[in-house]
Amino acid sequence: MHTSPAKLLILIALSLVILVEGRTVLAFFGINIPPLETALIGLVIIATLVIWAIRPLRGSPTKSE
Amino acid sequence: MRIHQYEKIWIAGAMILIVGFIVTITYGSVGLGITMIGDEEETIAPDELNDDEQFGEPRVEQVGENEYAAYVVAQTFIFQPDPIEIPANNEITFYVTSRDVIHGFYVPGTNINAMAIPGQVAELTVEFDEPGEHGLICHEYCGSGHHTMEGLIVVQSEDEFDLTELSAETPDTVAPGEQIQLNATVENGQLEPLETTVNAEIGDQTFQQDLTVDGKSTQNVTFTADSTQLGVGEHDWTVTVDDYEETGTVEVVSNETDEQAGGDES
Amino acid sequence: MTALFVDEYPAEARLVKAAFLSSFIAFGIGALFGIIQALHRTDIFRFIDSIKYYTVLTGHGVFLVIAFTIFFLVGLYQWAVTDSLERGPVDIRFTWFWYGLMAIGSFLAAISILAGFLEQPPMVLGAELRANVLFTFYAPLEANPLYYIGLALFLVGTWLAGIDWFRTWWAWRDENPGERIPLRTFMVLTTMMMFFLGSVGVIVSILVFILPWSLEITESLNPLLTRTLFWFFGHMIVYFWLLPAYLLWYSVLPKLSGGRLFSDPLARVVFILFVLLSTPVGIHHQYMDPGIAEGFKFIAMTNTMFLLLPSFLTAFTVVASMEHGARQRGGEGRFNWLQALPWRNPAFTGMALAGLVFAFGGFTGIVNAGMNINYLVHNALWIPGHIHAQVGTATALTLMAGSYWLVPQLTGNRLVGRQVALFQVVLWFVGIVFMTNSMFRAGLVGVPRRTAEPQYQGFEYDVPVGSMGELNAQLALGGTLLFISAMLFLVLMLLTVFNNDSEPIVDGTLPPALSGPEDSPQVLDNLRLWFGIAFALVVLAYALPLAGIVAQSGLFGQDIPPFPVSSEAVMYLEFGLDYVGALVT
């Protein structure tokens, strides 16, 4: 594990929040991301985070929270 | 009291931000002239609205060159007048009051936003740049039908806009041989004189008259048709002034039936 | 490990538990009503008719922002006073008396609201039992008198609670002469001073004007006056909802982070600022009201902006305390210390995320407070967006997180489902962002608040980005997540209460601040002085506007009769016909 499940959960939550709010901010600058694509981006972010988190560590395991 | 150095910086920053916000808003008020709804208007008791000079007949009125006043009454669950027709590129001052409970006066997506409070008159001045239609809604909960309370603001181009009102009447029945008098009244609510033409039709007879109505006044026109020429029976009549049209019917009745009808009435 | 609160103060713990129970019942009903609204107004799923929507809306407001928050507050404050003064109330029977008043009051208000679901409501006190007037109950819309009586009893109970805590403190002061007021008690006392001052408005509004008028003792009232008196109370009350969360952020959060509060004196300054500033700002809810001069609105605006200061100070102190805690736990680096925080602990994570949302929501509040920008958002869906970020998250999520820490100490039971609890607080965070983001965007295109069907015939909203359908779907999704989260919380609380054969693993001790009370000047504890200044500020802000309103249309208005809310539109139709008749003649 690269991180603890608790931190993974919070990272996922934060990235979803940034996605939703960031999409609104981008819309102010005329960059529109349709809902479906937003959902896809969300899924990709979650998948990336999960893969990163459960990827085995190269070195010795650090203390997890 | 001991305050950490970082905290002092933070407090100073916060104060600058706060003062900055106040300055921005003050600039909006003073520099850009965005005034708030205030207490300049006289109060008016809701049960006296019908007798009031302005709210007795909710309407749009011209009050100066490029300046109009709109008197609006909100009540469960309608706005009066509806639709509210106003010209583009003119200063419109809305006077809004309520007949019963507290209502809202809101044009979604714009800064036309006021509360309609019984007893009080909200005054707000706006200008529409473009002709078009805007929804007007009540945005304060006012009872079970609140969500149905909507009106319409119709912004017309300056050329198209007028405050002309046409009314016309004839007797319901005339005896053969009598004259049919069609009285048309043209009211001009604007300050500029109105130059127009009145067209009328009674049965198959047509009439036309040029007319100039001074600002804020009314003019009467009378057209006369001979009932004998039209013959016994019902005849439609129409009066048009610009885009306004009034229609009705007049009946030429022979004497016997007239008596019968008269007998029925009494 | 020290003794648990329940073991040390069993009698007080019982009261705190009773208050929390009332709070959580209200929370459950309020949350249920919340999801009904989220689905109804977006037209995704409508299973009640739109008239009953307003019953649901009234219930959602009253149960959540009156009952849930204030019952939790009195429970939390009873705990804080008892624990920090290390003594119980002077007479616990008095304590139960005020709790009883609050319970009866909220019960009466609740049945008058819930009667809105009946097809044939009973006649009570000479009128149909109805209260579809929302929690702001703007006259001349009229509820059954029972609703106002319930609210009045509830408020009186809350007043007595404040008096009870002052009595406890006076008794403690006699036993401990010369000592500083412990921080948590200081927070309780200042909050209640604020409440005493600010609630005068609504109490006068109900007892002098609305209740006699609804009982037909008086014939008329001045709607602008009762509305202004409501908002005299109405902005103070939002801080009354918020300050329990502040108390937890200042006292419990630093400890959960693994450290200590950064600064005791600044915490005191913050609470004093709330006493001073939270009432003379209420007119900022009335920027769009006729009958209040522009100058008074300007004064309310500047006062409101200065109210940002205590929240900025809080942001600093709370984050600094968290960083201190993280470094005690071995956190290093400029930002890496964040990783050392106890994210696994739902109590900590809930409070931290609530604080984050509060910071964001605070900026939306600045938009509301900016009086000329307010034209764009007044009574639009933007406003509930702001409310749900603030009371709906900063307060509600903090209170839920605090419950995970406090309830085990009150029951002596171990918290059930710590991981589910963590998921619950994170779910709330995600849900609120989905919902409020949609509300802010919809508000900016002009979708109004407080309506069963924001779909109109005469026009379409001009949505620059996306569509109304998308905004509605996002709102409903957020609302659903929040509802699931709320139910999870209640289930965990229920399971914890019945988790009898367990030992809680909570340490209830709270460490002293890094910079303790010895660093704060004695004058901060001079509560009389601060109350005096607060009173003067309220007089300055409100004397002239109130005098102006009374001078314009009289103390009792100009023949303003009641308009009882009714399940049927008949009354309105009759009224409309009268009106049309008047036009014709």
Coordinates of N, CA, C and O in Angstrom, one line a residue, chain C residues 428-532:
Chain C
W428 N -20.7 13.0 3.2 CA -21.4 14.3 3.4 C -20.7 15.4 2.6 O -21.3 16.2 2.0
F429 N -19.4 15.4 2.8 CA -18.5 16.4 2.1 C -18.7 16.4 0.6 O -19.0 17.4 0.0
V430 N -18.7 15.2 0.0 CA -18.9 15.1 -1.5 C -20.3 15.5 -1.8 O -20.6 16.3 -2.8
G431 N -21.3 15.0 -1.0 CA -22.7 15.3 -1.3 C -23.0 16.8 -1.3 O -23.6 17.4 -2.2
I432 N -22.4 17.5 -0.3 CA -22.7 18.9 -0.2 C -22.1 19.7 -1.3 O -22.7 20.7 -1.8
V433 N -20.9 19.2 -1.8 CA -20.3 20.0 -2.8 C -21.1 19.8 -4.1 O -21.4 20.8 -4.9
F434 N -21.6 18.6 -4.4 CA -22.4 18.4 -5.6 C -23.7 19.2 -5.5 O -24.0 19.9 -6.4
M435 N -24.3 19.2 -4.3 CA -25.6 19.9 -4.2 C -25.4 21.4 -4.3 O -26.1 22.1 -5.0
T436 N -24.5 21.9 -3.5 CA -24.4 23.4 -3.4 C -23.8 24.0 -4.7 O -24.2 25.0 -5.1
N437 N -22.9 23.2 -5.3 CA -22.4 23.7 -6.6 C -23.5 23.9 -7.6 O -23.6 25.0 -8.3
S438 N -24.4 23.0 -7.6 CA -25.6 23.1 -8.5 C -26.5 24.2 -8.1 O -27.0 25.0 -8.9
M439 N -26.6 24.4 -6.8 CA -27.5 25.5 -6.3 C -26.9 26.9 -6.6 O -27.6 27.8 -7.0
F440 N -25.6 27.0 -6.5 CA -25.0 28.3 -6.8 C -25.2 28.6 -8.3 O -25.5 29.7 -8.7
R441 N -24.9 27.6 -9.1 CA -25.0 27.8 -10.6 C -26.5 28.1 -11.0 O -26.7 29.1 -11.8
A442 N -27.4 27.4 -10.4 CA -28.8 27.6 -10.7 C -29.3 29.0 -10.2 O -30.0 29.7 -10.9
G443 N -28.7 29.3 -9.0 CA -29.1 30.6 -8.5 C -28.7 31.8 -9.4 O -29.4 32.7 -9.5
L444 N -27.5 31.6 -10.0 CA -27.0 32.7 -10.8 C -27.8 32.8 -12.1 O -27.8 33.9 -12.7
V445 N -28.5 31.8 -12.6 CA -29.3 31.9 -13.8 C -30.7 32.3 -13.3 O -31.6 32.5 -14.2
G446 N -31.0 32.5 -12.0 CA -32.2 33.0 -11.6 C -33.2 32.0 -11.1 O -34.4 32.4 -10.9
V447 N -32.9 30.8 -10.8 CA -33.8 29.9 -10.3 C -34.1 30.3 -8.8 O -33.2 30.5 -8.1
P448 N -35.4 30.5 -8.5 CA -35.7 31.0 -7.2 C -35.6 29.9 -6.1 O -35.7 28.7 -6.4
R449 N -35.5 30.3 -4.9 CA -35.5 29.4 -3.8 C -37.0 29.2 -3.3 O -37.8 29.8 -3.9
R450 N -37.2 28.3 -2.4 CA -38.5 28.2 -1.7 C -39.7 28.0 -2.6 O -40.7 28.7 -2.5
T451 N -39.5 27.2 -3.6 CA -40.7 27.0 -4.5 C -40.8 25.5 -4.8 O -39.7 24.8 -5.0
A452 N -42.0 25.0 -5.0 CA -42.2 23.6 -5.3 C -41.8 23.3 -6.7 O -41.3 22.2 -7.0
E453 N -42.1 24.2 -7.6 CA -41.9 24.0 -9.0 C -41.3 25.2 -9.6 O -41.9 26.1 -10.1
P454 N -39.9 25.2 -9.7 CA -39.3 26.4 -10.3 C -39.3 26.3 -11.8 O -38.3 26.6 -12.5
Q455 N -40.4 25.7 -12.4 CA -40.5 25.7 -13.8 C -41.7 26.5 -14.2 O -42.8 26.4 -13.6
Y456 N -41.5 27.5 -15.1 CA -42.5 28.4 -15.4 C -43.0 28.3 -16.9 O -42.2 27.8 -17.7
Q457 N -44.1 28.9 -17.1 CA -44.7 28.8 -18.5 C -44.2 29.8 -19.4 O -43.9 29.6 -20.6
G458 N -44.0 31.0 -18.9 CA -43.7 32.2 -19.7 C -42.3 32.3 -20.2 O -42.0 33.1 -21.1
F459 N -41.3 31.6 -19.6 CA -39.9 31.7 -20.0 C -39.1 30.5 -19.6 O -39.6 29.7 -18.9
E460 N -37.9 30.4 -20.2 CA -37.0 29.4 -19.9 C -35.8 30.1 -19.2 O -35.4 31.2 -19.6
Y461 N -35.1 29.4 -18.3 CA -33.9 29.9 -17.8 C -32.8 29.9 -18.8 O -32.7 29.0 -19.6
D462 N -32.0 31.0 -18.8 CA -30.9 31.1 -19.8 C -29.7 30.5 -19.2 O -28.9 31.2 -18.5
V463 N -29.5 29.2 -19.3 CA -28.3 28.5 -18.7 C -27.1 28.6 -19.6 O -27.1 28.0 -20.7
P464 N -26.1 29.4 -19.3 CA -25.0 29.5 -20.2 C -24.1 28.3 -20.4 O -23.6 28.0 -21.4
V465 N -24.0 27.5 -19.3 CA -23.2 26.3 -19.4 C -24.1 25.1 -19.0 O -24.7 25.1 -17.9
G466 N -24.1 24.1 -19.8 CA -24.9 22.9 -19.4 C -26.3 23.2 -19.6 O -26.7 24.0 -20.5
S467 N -27.2 22.5 -18.9 CA -28.6 22.7 -19.0 C -29.3 22.6 -17.7 O -28.7 22.2 -16.7
M468 N -30.5 23.0 -17.6 CA -31.3 22.9 -16.4 C -31.3 21.4 -15.9 O -31.2 21.1 -14.8
G469 N -31.5 20.5 -16.9 CA -31.5 19.1 -16.6 C -30.3 18.7 -15.9 O -30.4 17.9 -14.9
E470 N -29.2 19.1 -16.3 CA -27.9 18.7 -15.7 C -27.8 19.3 -14.3 O -27.5 18.6 -13.3
L471 N -28.2 20.6 -14.1 CA -28.2 21.2 -12.8 C -29.1 20.5 -11.8 O -28.7 20.2 -10.7
N472 N -30.3 20.1 -12.3 CA -31.2 19.4 -11.5 C -30.7 18.0 -11.1 O -30.8 17.6 -9.9
A473 N -30.1 17.3 -12.1 CA -29.6 16.0 -11.8 C -28.5 16.1 -10.7 O -28.4 15.3 -9.8
Q474 N -27.7 17.1 -10.9 CA -26.6 17.2 -9.9 C -27.1 17.5 -8.5 O -26.6 17.0 -7.5
L475 N -28.1 18.4 -8.5 CA -28.7 18.8 -7.2 C -29.3 17.5 -6.5 O -29.1 17.3 -5.3
A476 N -30.0 16.8 -7.3 CA -30.7 15.6 -6.7 C -29.6 14.5 -6.3 O -29.8 13.9 -5.3
L477 N -28.6 14.4 -7.1 CA -27.5 13.5 -6.7 C -26.9 13.9 -5.4 O -26.8 13.0 -4.5
G478 N -26.6 15.1 -5.3 CA -26.0 15.6 -4.0 C -26.9 15.4 -2.9 O -26.5 14.9 -1.8
G479 N -28.2 15.7 -3.1 CA -29.2 15.5 -2.0 C -29.3 14.1 -1.6 O -29.4 13.8 -0.4
T480 N -29.2 13.2 -2.5 CA -29.3 11.8 -2.2 C -28.1 11.3 -1.4 O -28.3 10.6 -0.4
L481 N -26.9 11.8 -1.8 CA -25.7 11.4 -1.0 C -25.8 11.9 0.4 O -25.5 11.2 1.4
L482 N -26.3 13.1 0.5 CA -26.5 13.7 1.9 C -27.5 12.9 2.7 O -27.3 12.7 3.9
F483 N -28.5 12.5 2.1 CA -29.6 11.7 2.8 C -29.0 10.4 3.3 O -29.1 10.0 4.4
I484 N -28.3 9.7 2.4 CA -27.6 8.4 2.7 C -26.7 8.7 3.9 O -26.7 7.9 4.9
S485 N -25.9 9.7 3.8 CA -24.9 10.0 4.8 C -25.6 10.3 6.2 O -25.2 9.8 7.2
A486 N -26.7 11.1 6.1 CA -27.5 11.4 7.4 C -28.0 10.1 8.0 O -27.9 9.9 9.2
M487 N -28.5 9.2 7.2 CA -29.1 7.9 7.7 C -28.0 7.1 8.3 O -28.2 6.5 9.3
L488 N -26.8 7.0 7.6 CA -25.7 6.3 8.1 C -25.3 6.8 9.5 O -25.1 6.0 10.5
F489 N -25.3 8.1 9.6 CA -24.9 8.7 10.9 C -25.9 8.2 12.0 O -25.5 7.8 13.1
L490 N -27.2 8.3 11.7 CA -28.2 8.0 12.7 C -28.1 6.5 13.1 O -28.3 6.1 14.3
V491 N -27.9 5.7 12.1 CA -27.8 4.2 12.4 C -26.6 4.0 13.3 O -26.7 3.2 14.3
L492 N -25.4 4.6 13.0 CA -24.2 4.4 13.8 C -24.5 4.9 15.3 O -24.1 4.3 16.2
M493 N -25.2 6.0 15.4 CA -25.5 6.5 16.7 C -26.4 5.5 17.5 O -26.2 5.3 18.6
L494 N -27.4 5.0 16.8 CA -28.3 4.1 17.4 C -27.6 2.8 17.9 O -27.7 2.4 19.0
L495 N -26.7 2.3 17.0 CA -25.9 1.1 17.3 C -25.0 1.4 18.5 O -24.8 0.5 19.4
T496 N -24.4 2.6 18.5 CA -23.5 2.9 19.6 C -24.2 3.0 20.9 O -23.8 2.5 21.9
V497 N -25.4 3.5 20.9 CA -26.2 3.6 22.1 C -26.5 2.2 22.7 O -26.5 2.0 23.9
F498 N -26.7 1.3 21.8 CA -27.1 -0.1 22.3 C -25.9 -1.0 22.3 O -26.0 -2.2 22.6
N499 N -24.7 -0.4 22.1 CA -23.4 -1.2 22.2 C -23.0 -1.3 23.6 O -21.9 -0.8 24.0
N500 N -23.8 -2.0 24.4 CA -23.6 -1.9 25.9 C -22.3 -2.5 26.4 O -21.6 -1.9 27.2
D501 N -22.0 -3.7 26.0 CA -20.8 -4.4 26.5 C -19.5 -4.0 25.9 O -18.9 -4.7 25.3
S502 N -19.2 -2.7 26.0 CA -18.0 -2.2 25.4 C -17.4 -1.1 26.2 O -18.0 -0.5 27.0
E503 N -16.1 -0.9 25.9 CA -15.4 0.2 26.6 C -15.1 1.2 25.5 O -14.6 0.9 24.4
P504 N -15.4 2.4 25.7 CA -15.1 3.4 24.7 C -13.6 3.6 24.7 O -12.9 3.4 25.7
I505 N -13.1 3.9 23.5 CA -11.6 4.2 23.4 C -11.4 5.6 23.1 O -10.8 6.0 22.1
V506 N -12.0 6.5 23.9 CA -11.9 7.9 23.7 C -11.3 8.5 24.9 O -11.6 8.1 26.0
D507 N -10.3 9.4 24.7 CA -9.7 10.1 25.8 C -10.4 11.4 25.9 O -10.3 12.3 25.0
G508 N -11.2 11.7 26.9 CA -12.0 12.9 27.0 C -11.2 14.1 27.5 O -11.8 15.2 27.5
T509 N -10.0 14.0 27.9 CA -9.3 15.1 28.4 C -8.9 16.1 27.3 O -8.6 15.7 26.2
L510 N -9.0 17.4 27.6 CA -8.6 18.4 26.6 C -7.4 19.1 27.1 O -7.5 19.7 28.2
P511 N -6.3 19.2 26.4 CA -5.1 19.8 26.9 C -5.3 21.3 26.8 O -6.1 21.9 26.1
P512 N -4.5 22.0 27.7 CA -4.6 23.5 27.7 C -4.0 24.1 26.4 O -3.2 23.4 25.7
A513 N -4.3 25.3 26.1 CA -3.8 26.0 24.9 C -2.3 26.3 25.1 O -1.8 26.4 26.2
L514 N -1.6 26.4 23.9 CA -0.2 26.7 23.9 C 0.0 28.0 24.5 O 0.9 28.2 25.3
S515 N -0.8 29.0 24.1 CA -0.7 30.3 24.7 C -2.0 30.4 25.5 O -3.1 30.6 25.0
G516 N -1.8 30.3 26.8 CA -3.0 30.0 27.7 C -3.7 31.3 28.1 O -3.3 32.4 27.7
P517 N -4.6 31.2 29.0 CA -5.4 32.4 29.5 C -4.5 33.4 30.2 O -4.9 34.6 30.2
E518 N -3.3 33.0 30.7 CA -2.5 34.0 31.3 C -2.0 35.0 30.3 O -1.6 36.1 30.7
D519 N -2.0 34.7 29.0 CA -1.6 35.6 28.0 C -2.8 36.5 27.6 O -2.6 37.5 26.8
S520 N -4.0 36.2 28.0 CA -5.1 37.1 27.6 C -5.4 38.1 28.6 O -5.5 37.7 29.8
P521 N -5.6 39.3 28.3 CA -5.8 40.4 29.2 C -7.1 40.1 30.0 O -8.1 39.5 29.5
Q522 N -7.1 40.5 31.2 CA -8.3 40.3 32.1 C -9.5 40.9 31.6 O -10.6 40.3 31.8
V523 N -9.4 42.0 30.8 CA -10.6 42.7 30.3 C -11.4 41.8 29.4 O -12.7 42.0 29.3
L524 N -10.8 40.8 28.8 CA -11.6 39.9 27.9 C -12.7 39.2 28.7 O -13.7 38.8 28.2
D525 N -12.4 39.0 30.0 CA -13.4 38.2 30.8 C -14.5 39.1 31.4 O -15.3 38.7 32.1
N526 N -14.4 40.4 31.1 CA -15.4 41.4 31.7 C -16.6 41.3 30.8 O -16.9 42.1 29.9
L527 N -17.5 40.3 31.1 CA -18.6 40.1 30.2 C -19.6 41.2 30.2 O -20.3 41.5 29.2
R528 N -19.7 41.9 31.4 CA -20.7 43.1 31.4 C -20.3 44.1 30.4 O -21.1 44.7 29.7
L529 N -19.0 44.4 30.3 CA -18.5 45.4 29.4 C -18.9 45.1 28.0 O -19.4 45.9 27.2
W530 N -18.6 43.8 27.6 CA -18.9 43.4 26.2 C -20.3 43.4 25.9 O -20.8 43.8 24.8
F531 N -21.1 43.0 26.9 CA -22.6 43.0 26.7 C -23.0 44.5 26.5 O -23.9 44.8 25.6
G532 N -22.5 45.4 27.3 CA -22.8 46.8 27.2 C -22.5 47.3 25.8 O -23.3 48.0 25.2

